[in-house]
CSV table of C-alpha atoms in Angstrom, one decimal:
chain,number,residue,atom,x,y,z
A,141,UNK,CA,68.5,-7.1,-4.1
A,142,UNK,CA,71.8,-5.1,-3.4
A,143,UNK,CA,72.4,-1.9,-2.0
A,144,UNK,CA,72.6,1.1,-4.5
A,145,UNK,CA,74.2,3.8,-2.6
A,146,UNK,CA,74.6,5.9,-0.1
A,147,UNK,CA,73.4,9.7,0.9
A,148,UNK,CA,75.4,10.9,3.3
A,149,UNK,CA,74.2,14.4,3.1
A,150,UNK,CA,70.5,14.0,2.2
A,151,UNK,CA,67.9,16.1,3.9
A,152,UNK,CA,65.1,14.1,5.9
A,153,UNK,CA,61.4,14.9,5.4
A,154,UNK,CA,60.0,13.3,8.2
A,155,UNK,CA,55.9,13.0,9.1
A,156,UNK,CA,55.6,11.4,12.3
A,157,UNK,CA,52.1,9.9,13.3
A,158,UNK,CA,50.6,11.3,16.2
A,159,UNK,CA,48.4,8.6,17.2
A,160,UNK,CA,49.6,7.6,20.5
A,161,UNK,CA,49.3,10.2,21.8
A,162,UNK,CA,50.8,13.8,22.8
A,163,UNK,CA,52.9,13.4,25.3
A,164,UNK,CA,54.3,10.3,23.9
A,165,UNK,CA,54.8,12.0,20.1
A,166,UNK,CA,56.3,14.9,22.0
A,167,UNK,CA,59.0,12.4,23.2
A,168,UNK,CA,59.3,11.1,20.3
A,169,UNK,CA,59.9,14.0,18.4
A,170,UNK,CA,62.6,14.9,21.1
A,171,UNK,CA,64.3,11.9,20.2
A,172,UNK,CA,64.6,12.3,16.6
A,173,UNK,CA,65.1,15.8,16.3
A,174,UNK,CA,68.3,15.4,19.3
A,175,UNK,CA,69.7,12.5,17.1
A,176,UNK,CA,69.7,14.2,14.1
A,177,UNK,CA,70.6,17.6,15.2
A,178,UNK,CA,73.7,15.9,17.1
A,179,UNK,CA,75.0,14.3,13.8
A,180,UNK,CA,74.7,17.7,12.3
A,181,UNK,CA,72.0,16.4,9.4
A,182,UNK,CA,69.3,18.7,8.2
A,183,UNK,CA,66.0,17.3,8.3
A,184,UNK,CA,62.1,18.8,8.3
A,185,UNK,CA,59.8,17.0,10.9
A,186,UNK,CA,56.0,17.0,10.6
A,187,UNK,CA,53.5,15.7,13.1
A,188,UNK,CA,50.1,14.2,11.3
A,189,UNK,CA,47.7,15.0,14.1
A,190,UNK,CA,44.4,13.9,12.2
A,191,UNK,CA,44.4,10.4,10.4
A,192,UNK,CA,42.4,11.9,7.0
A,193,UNK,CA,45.4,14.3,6.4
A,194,UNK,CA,48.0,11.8,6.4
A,195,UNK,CA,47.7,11.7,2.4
A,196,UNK,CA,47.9,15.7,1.8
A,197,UNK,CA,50.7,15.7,4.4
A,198,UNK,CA,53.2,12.8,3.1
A,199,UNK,CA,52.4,13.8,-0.8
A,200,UNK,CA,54.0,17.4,0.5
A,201,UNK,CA,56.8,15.7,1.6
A,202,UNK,CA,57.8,14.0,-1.3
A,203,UNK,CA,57.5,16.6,-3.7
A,204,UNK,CA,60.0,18.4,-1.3
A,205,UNK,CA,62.2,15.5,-0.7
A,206,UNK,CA,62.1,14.6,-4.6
A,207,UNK,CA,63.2,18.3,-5.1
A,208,UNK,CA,65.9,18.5,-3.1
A,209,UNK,CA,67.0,15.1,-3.3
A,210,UNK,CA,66.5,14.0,-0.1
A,211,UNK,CA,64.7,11.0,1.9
A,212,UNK,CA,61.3,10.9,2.5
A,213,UNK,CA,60.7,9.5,6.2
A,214,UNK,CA,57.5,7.5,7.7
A,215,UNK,CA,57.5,7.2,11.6
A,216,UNK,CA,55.2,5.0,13.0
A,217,UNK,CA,53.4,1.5,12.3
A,218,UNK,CA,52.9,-0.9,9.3
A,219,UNK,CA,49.7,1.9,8.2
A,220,UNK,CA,51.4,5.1,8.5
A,221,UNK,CA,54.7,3.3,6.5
A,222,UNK,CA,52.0,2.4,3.9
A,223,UNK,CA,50.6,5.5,3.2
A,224,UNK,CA,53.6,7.8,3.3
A,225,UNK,CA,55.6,5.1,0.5
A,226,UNK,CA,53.0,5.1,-1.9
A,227,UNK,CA,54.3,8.5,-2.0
A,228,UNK,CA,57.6,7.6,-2.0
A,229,UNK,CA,57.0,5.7,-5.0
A,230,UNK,CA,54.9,7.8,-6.7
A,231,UNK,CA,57.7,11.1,-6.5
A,232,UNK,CA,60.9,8.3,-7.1
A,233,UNK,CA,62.3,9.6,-3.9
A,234,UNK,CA,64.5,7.4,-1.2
A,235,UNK,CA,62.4,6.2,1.7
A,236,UNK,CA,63.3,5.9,5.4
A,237,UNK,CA,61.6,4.6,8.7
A,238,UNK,CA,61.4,4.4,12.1
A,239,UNK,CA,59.0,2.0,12.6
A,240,UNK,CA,56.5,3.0,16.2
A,241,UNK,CA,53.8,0.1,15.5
A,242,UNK,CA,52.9,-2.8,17.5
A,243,UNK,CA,54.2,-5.9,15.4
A,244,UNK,CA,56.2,-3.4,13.2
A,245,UNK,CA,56.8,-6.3,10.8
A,246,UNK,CA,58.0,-3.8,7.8
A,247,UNK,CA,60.8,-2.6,9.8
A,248,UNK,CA,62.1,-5.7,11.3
A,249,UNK,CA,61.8,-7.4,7.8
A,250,UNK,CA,64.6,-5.2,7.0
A,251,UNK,CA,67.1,-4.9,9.7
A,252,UNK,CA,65.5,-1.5,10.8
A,253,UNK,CA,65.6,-1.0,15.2
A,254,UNK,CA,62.4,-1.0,16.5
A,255,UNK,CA,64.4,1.6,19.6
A,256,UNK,CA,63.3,4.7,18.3
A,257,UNK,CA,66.6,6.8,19.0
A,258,UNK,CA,68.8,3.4,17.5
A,259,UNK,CA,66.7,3.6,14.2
A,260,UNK,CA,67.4,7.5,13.7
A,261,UNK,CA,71.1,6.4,13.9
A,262,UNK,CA,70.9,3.2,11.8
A,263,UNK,CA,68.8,5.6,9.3
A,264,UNK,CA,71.6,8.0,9.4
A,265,UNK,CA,74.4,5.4,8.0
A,266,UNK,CA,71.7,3.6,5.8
A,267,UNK,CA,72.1,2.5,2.2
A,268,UNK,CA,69.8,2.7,-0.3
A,269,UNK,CA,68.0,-1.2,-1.6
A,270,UNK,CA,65.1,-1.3,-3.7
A,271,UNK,CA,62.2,-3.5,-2.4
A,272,UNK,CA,59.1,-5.4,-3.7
A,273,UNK,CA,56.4,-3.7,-3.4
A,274,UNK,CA,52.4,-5.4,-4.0
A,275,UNK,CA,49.2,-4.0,-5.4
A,276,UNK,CA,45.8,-5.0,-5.0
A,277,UNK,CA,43.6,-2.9,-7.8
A,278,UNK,CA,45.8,0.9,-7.1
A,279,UNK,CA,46.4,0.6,-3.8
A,280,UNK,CA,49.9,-1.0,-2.9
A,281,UNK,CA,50.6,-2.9,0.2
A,282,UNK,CA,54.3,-3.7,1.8
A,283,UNK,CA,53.4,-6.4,4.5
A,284,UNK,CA,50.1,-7.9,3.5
A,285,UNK,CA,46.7,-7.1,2.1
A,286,UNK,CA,43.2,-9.7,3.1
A,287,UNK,CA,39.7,-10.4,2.5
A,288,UNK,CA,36.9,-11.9,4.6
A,289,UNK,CA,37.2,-12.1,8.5
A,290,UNK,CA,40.8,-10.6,8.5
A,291,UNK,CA,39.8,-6.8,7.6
A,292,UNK,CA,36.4,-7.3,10.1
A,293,UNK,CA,39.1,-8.5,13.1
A,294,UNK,CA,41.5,-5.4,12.0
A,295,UNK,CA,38.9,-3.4,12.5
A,296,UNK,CA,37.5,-4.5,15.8
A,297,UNK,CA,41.0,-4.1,17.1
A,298,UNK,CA,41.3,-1.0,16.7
A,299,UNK,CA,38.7,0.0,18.3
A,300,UNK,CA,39.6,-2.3,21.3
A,301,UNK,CA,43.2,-0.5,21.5
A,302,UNK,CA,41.9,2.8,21.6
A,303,UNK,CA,40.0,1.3,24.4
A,304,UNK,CA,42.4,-0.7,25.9
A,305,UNK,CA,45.8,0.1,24.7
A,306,UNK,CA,48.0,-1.1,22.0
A,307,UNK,CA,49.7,-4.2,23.0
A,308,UNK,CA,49.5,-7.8,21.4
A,309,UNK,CA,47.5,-9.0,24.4
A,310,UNK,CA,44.6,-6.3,23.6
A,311,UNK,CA,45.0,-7.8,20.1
A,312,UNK,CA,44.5,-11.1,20.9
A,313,UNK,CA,41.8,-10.6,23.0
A,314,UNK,CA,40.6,-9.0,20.3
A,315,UNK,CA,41.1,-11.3,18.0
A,316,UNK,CA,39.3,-13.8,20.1
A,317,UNK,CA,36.1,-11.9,20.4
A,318,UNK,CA,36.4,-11.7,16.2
A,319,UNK,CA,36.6,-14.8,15.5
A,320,UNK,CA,33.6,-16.2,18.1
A,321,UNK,CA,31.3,-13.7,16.6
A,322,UNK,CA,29.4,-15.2,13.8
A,323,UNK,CA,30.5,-14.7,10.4
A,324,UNK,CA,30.7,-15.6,6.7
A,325,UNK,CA,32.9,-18.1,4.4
A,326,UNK,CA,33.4,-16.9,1.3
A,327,UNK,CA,33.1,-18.6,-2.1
A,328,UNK,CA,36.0,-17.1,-4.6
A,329,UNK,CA,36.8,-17.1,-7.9
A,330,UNK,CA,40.0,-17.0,-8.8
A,331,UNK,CA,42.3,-16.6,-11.7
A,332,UNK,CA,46.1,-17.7,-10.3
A,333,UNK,CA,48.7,-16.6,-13.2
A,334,UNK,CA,45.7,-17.3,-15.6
A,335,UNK,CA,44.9,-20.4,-14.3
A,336,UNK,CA,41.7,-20.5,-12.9
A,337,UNK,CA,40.6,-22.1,-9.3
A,338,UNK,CA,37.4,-22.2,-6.9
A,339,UNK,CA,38.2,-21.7,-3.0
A,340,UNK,CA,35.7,-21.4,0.4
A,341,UNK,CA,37.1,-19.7,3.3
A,342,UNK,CA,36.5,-17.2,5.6
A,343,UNK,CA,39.2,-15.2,4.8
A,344,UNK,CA,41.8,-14.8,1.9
A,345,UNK,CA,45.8,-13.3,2.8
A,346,UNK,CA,48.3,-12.4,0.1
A,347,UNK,CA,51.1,-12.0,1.9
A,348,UNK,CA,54.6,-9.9,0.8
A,349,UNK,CA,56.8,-9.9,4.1
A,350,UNK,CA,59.2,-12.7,4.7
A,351,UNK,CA,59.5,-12.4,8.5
A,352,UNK,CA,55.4,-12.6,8.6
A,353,UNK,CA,56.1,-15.6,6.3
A,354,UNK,CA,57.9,-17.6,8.2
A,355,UNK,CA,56.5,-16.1,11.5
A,356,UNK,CA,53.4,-18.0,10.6
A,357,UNK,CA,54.8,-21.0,9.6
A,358,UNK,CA,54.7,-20.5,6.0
A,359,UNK,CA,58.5,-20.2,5.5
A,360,UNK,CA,59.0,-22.3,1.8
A,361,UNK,CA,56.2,-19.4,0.4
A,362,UNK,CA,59.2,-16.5,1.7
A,363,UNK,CA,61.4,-17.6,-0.6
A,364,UNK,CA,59.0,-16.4,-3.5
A,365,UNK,CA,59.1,-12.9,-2.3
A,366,UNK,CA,62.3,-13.1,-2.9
A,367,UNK,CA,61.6,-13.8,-6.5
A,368,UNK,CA,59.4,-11.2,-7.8
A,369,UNK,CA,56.3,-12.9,-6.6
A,370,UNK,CA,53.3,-12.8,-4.0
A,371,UNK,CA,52.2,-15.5,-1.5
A,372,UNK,CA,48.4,-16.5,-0.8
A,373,UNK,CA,47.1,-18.8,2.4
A,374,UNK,CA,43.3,-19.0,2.4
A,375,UNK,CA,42.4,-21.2,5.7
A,376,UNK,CA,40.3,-24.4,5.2
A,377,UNK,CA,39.0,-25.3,8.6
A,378,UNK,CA,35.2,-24.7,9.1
A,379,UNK,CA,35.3,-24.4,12.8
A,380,UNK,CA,35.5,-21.3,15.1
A,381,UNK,CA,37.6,-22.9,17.4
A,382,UNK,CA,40.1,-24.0,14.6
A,383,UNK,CA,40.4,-20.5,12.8
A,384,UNK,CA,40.6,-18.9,16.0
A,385,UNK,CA,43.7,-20.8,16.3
A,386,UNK,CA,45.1,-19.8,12.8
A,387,UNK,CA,44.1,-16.0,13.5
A,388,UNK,CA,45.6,-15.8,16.8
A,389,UNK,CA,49.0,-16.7,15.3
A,390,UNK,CA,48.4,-13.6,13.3
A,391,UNK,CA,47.7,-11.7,16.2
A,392,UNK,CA,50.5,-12.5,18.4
A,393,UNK,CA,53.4,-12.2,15.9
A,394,UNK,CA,54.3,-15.9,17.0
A,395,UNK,CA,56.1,-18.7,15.4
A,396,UNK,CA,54.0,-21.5,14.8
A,397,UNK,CA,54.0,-24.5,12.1
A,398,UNK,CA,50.8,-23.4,10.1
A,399,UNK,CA,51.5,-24.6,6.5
A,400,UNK,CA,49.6,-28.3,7.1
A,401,UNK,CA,47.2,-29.6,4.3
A,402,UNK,CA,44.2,-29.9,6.0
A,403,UNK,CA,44.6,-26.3,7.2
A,404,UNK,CA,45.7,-23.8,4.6
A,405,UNK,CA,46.1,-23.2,1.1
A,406,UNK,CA,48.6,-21.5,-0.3
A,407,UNK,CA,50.9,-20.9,-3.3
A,408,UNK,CA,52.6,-18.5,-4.5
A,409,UNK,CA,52.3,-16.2,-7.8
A,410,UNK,CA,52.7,-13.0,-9.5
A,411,UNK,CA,49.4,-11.8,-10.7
A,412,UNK,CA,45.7,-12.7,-9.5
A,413,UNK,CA,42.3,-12.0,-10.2
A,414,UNK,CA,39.6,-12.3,-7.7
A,415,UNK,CA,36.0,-12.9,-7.4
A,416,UNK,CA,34.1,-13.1,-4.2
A,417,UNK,CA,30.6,-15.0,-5.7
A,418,UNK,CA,29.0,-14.8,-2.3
A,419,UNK,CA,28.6,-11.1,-2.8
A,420,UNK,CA,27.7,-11.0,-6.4
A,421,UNK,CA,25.3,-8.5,-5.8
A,422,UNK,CA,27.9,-6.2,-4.4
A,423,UNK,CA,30.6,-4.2,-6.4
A,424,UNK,CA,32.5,-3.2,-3.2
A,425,UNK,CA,34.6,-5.2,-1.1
A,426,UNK,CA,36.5,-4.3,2.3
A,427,UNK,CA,40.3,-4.9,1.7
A,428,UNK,CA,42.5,-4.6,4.3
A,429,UNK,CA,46.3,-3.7,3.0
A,430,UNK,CA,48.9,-3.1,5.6
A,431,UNK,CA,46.6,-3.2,8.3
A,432,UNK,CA,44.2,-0.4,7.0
A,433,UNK,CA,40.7,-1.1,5.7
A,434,UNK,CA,39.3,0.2,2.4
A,435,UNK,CA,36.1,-0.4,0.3
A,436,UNK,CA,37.6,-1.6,-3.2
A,437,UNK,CA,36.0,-2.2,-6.2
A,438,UNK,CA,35.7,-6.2,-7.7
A,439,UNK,CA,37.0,-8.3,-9.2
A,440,UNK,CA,40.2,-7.5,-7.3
A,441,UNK,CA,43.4,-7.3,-9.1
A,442,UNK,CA,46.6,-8.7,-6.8
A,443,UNK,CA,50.2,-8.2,-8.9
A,444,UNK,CA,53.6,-7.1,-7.7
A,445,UNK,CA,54.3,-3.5,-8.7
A,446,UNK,CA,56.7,-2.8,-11.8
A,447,UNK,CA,58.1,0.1,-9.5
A,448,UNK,CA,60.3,-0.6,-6.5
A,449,UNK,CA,60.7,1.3,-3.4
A,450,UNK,CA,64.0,3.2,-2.8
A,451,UNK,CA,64.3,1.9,0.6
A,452,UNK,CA,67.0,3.1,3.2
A,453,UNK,CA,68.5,0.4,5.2
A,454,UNK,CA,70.9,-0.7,8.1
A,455,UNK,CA,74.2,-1.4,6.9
A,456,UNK,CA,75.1,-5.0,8.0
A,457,UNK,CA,71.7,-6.3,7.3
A,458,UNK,CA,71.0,-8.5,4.1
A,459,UNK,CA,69.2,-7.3,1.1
């Protein structure tokens, strides 16, 4: 994928997450609004204060960016990125970020600073690449999007930062008292470019982020996001001690040599149908996509997206 162009004079619609906190999205907003205001660029900044108006809020912003031509900006982690480029997409407007997450791995994928005032400036001299972008049923997902234990340990640590704190030690505590607690494997169905296999696991990953990729150890499946397909790893190993292992990899961001035959399965492909047959008597399933959990009706229906997303990024910095 190669750069498009370039908008030197395009307006920024910015929602900025508040979830860390006041005084620390007050700061934040200092920064962006001193950067931008020094280069001379007009821009809009809205703070989402309330998680369940994030929607409403970034669905605003696109119409107005779309309208005037301008970028549509998400700051803060992997979720807040999520939900504000589904708009993105669905108004066919350019997308910035200044990623503010704890593994921020959509933003380091792509070259972006993870120093809040250095990604307002890399934003300001960015050009425009389209990007891949998954979908699991109608919901679309930029990093990753799981089944099984995965969405239960996402949801435990968030509970546990707001506790605690976000760092990637709180998460791999967290991840620790996850994985220890008892839980389900699941028995899937699945239907892999029409092909049709049986797995057991206790959780299922479809993965579209090359740096998580190869951060896990999975690097030959990278190279297939490269190539207008998805990549799947669906742990084999029964025992607590073992997945607590594979997990913690997950949780720590760390490089590791995962992809081993009596540990994983994976492959990669471009559309996927799946059945969970342990909960047959269920229609709903909790998907986490981009590290935000949602009930989703089954079978579940994984494909990369005909549409890509407009993204702004660093000169100097490969598509």
């Amino acid at each position: 994928m190669t750069a498009t162009a370039t908008l030197p004079d395009a307006t920024f619609f910015i929602a900025l997450n508040a979830g860390s906190g006041h005084d620390e999205t007050d700061e934040r907003r200092r920064v962006i609004e001193s950067v931008l205001r020094n280069a001379g660029r007009l821009f809009s900044l809205t703070i989402i204060d309330q998680p369940d108006s994030i929607d409403a809020i970034a669905a605003q912003l696109a119409r107005e960016a779309a309208a005037a031509g301008g970028v549509l900006v998400a700051a803060g982690g992997d979720g807040t990125i999520n939900a504000v480029a589904r708009q993105a997409i669905a108004h066919g407007c350019a997308f910035g970020v200044l990623p503010q997450g704890t593994f921020n791995y959509f933003g380091r994928t792509h070259g972006i600073p993870e120093d809040l005032a250095e990604a307002v400036h890399a934003l300001l001299a960015a050009h425009m690449h389209p990007v891949q972008v998954g979908m699991v049923n109608e919901r679309v997902f930029l990093v990753n999007a799981s089944i099984g234990l995965y969405p239960k340990l996402l949801e435990e640590r968030e509970l546990d930062k707001k506790q605690f704190g976000r760092s990637r030690l709180v998460a791999a505590l967290s991840a620790l008292k996850t994985v220890l607690s008892p839980h389900r494997r699941l028995r899937l169905d699945l239907q892999i470019d029409g092909k049709p296999q049986r797995l057991r696991t206790a959780t299922f990953f479809v993965g579209n982020n090359r740096l998580q990729m190869e951060q896990i150890g999975i690097a030959p499946l990278s190279a297939a996001l490269e190539d207008g397909q998805l990549a799947a790893m669906a742990p084999r190993t029964k025992g607590k001690l073992g997945m607590l292992w594979l997990l913690l990899y997950g949780a720590l961001g760390k490089m590791g040599s995962l992809d081993q035959a009596d540990q994983l399965t994976t492959f990669s492909f471009k559309q996927m149908q799946v059945k969970v047959r342990t909960l047959s008597r269920r229609r709903r399933i909790k998907v986490a996509t981009d590290g935000e959990v949602t009930l989703m009706n089954m079978p579940l229906t994984f494909s990369v997206m005909e549409e890509q997303l407009l993204l702004m990024k660093p000169i100097n910095v490969p598509a």
